Short mmCIF file of C-alpha atoms in Angstrom, two decimals:
data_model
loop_
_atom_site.label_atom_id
_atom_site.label_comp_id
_atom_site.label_asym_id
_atom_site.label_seq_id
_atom_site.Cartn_x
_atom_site.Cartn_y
_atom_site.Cartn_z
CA UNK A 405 73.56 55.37 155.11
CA UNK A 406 76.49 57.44 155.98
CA UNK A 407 77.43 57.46 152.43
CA UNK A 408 74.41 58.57 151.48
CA UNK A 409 74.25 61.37 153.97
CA UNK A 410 77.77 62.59 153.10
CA UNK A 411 76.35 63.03 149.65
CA UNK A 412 73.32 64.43 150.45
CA UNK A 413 74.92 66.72 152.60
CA UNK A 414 77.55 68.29 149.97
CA UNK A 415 74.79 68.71 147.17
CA UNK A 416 72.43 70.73 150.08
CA UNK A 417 69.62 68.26 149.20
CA UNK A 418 67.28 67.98 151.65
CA UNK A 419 67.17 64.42 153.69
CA UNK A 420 64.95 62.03 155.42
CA UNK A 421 65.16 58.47 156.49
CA UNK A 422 62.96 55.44 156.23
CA UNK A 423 63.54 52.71 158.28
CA UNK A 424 62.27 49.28 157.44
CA UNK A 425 62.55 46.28 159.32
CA UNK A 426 62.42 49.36 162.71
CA UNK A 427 61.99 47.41 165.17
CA UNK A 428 64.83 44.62 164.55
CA UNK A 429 67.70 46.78 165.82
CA UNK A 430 67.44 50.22 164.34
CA UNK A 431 69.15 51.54 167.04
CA UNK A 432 72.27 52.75 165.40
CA UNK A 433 70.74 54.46 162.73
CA UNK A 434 68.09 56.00 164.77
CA UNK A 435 71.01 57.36 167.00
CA UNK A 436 73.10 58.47 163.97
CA UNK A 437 69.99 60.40 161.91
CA UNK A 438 69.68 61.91 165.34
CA UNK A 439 73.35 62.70 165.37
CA UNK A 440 73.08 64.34 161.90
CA UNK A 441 70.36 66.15 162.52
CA UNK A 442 68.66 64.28 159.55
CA UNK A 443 64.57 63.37 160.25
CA UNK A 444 63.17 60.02 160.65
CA UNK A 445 60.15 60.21 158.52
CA UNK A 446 59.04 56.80 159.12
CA UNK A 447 59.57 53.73 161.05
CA UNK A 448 58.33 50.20 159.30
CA UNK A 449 58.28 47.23 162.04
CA UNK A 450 58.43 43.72 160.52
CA UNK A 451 55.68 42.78 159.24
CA UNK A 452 54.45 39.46 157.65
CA UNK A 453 52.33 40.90 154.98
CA UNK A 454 54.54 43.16 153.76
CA UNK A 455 57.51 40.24 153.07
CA UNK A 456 55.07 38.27 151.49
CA UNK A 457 53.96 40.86 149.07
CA UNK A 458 57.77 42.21 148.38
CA UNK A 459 58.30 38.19 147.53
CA UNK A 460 55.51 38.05 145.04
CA UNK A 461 56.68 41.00 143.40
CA UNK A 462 53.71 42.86 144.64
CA UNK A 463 53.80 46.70 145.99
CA UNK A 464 53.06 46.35 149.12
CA UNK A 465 50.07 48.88 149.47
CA UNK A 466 48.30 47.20 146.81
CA UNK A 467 46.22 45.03 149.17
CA UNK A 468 46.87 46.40 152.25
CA UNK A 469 45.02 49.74 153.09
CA UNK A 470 46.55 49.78 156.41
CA UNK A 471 50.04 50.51 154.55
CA UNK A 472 48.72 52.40 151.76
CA UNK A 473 47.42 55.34 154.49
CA UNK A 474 50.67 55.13 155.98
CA UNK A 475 52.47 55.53 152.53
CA UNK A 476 50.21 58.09 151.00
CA UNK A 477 50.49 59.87 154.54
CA UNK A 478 54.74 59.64 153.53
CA UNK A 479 54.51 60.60 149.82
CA UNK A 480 52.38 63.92 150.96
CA UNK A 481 54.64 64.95 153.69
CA UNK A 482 57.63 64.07 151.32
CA UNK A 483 56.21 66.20 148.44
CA UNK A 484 54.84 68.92 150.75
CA UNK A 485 58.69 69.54 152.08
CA UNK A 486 59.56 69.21 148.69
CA UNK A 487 58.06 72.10 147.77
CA UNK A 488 58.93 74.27 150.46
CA UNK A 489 61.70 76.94 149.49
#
C-alpha cells in the first residue's frame, strides 16, 4: 500500500482505498490512509459468501444483491470523482 501511494502520489493520480477483509485488523492501514490524507472509500468485513464465491471463480455480486448495491454504489462514486476536473 505504501508503494502504491508513493506512486500514486508522484503521477498526481487521484487515490482511494478499499479495504477487504476490514474488520480483521485494518487498523494500520486505516491509520496510514488517514495519515496520507488518502480516502477510505469502502470497508469489506469478512464475509462467508463472498470467500465462497471468490473460490468458485465467481464475481462476487453475481448472486448477492446485497454486495452488488454496495459495489455499484463504489463504481458510481469512483467514476463520478473520476470525472471531476
Amino acid at each position: 500500500l505504501e508503494q502504491a501511494a508513493q506512486v500514486v502520489s508522484l503521477l498526481g493520480v487521484p487515490t482511494g482505498v478499499v479495504i477487504n477483509r476490514a474488520d480483521l485488523g485494518e487498523a494500520r492501514v486505516k491509520e496510514f490512509c488517514r495519515q496520507q490524507d488518502i480516502p477510505v472509500l469502502l470497508e469489506i468485513p469478512y464475509d462467508a459468501a463472498l470467500a465462497e464465491a471468490y473460490a468458485r471463480g465467481e464475481p462476487a455480486v453475481r448472486n448477492n444483491e446485497k454486495w452488488r448495491e454496495i459495489f455499484e454504489r463504489l463504481w458510481r462514486d469512483v467514476t463520478a470523482a473520476a470525472q471531476k476536473p
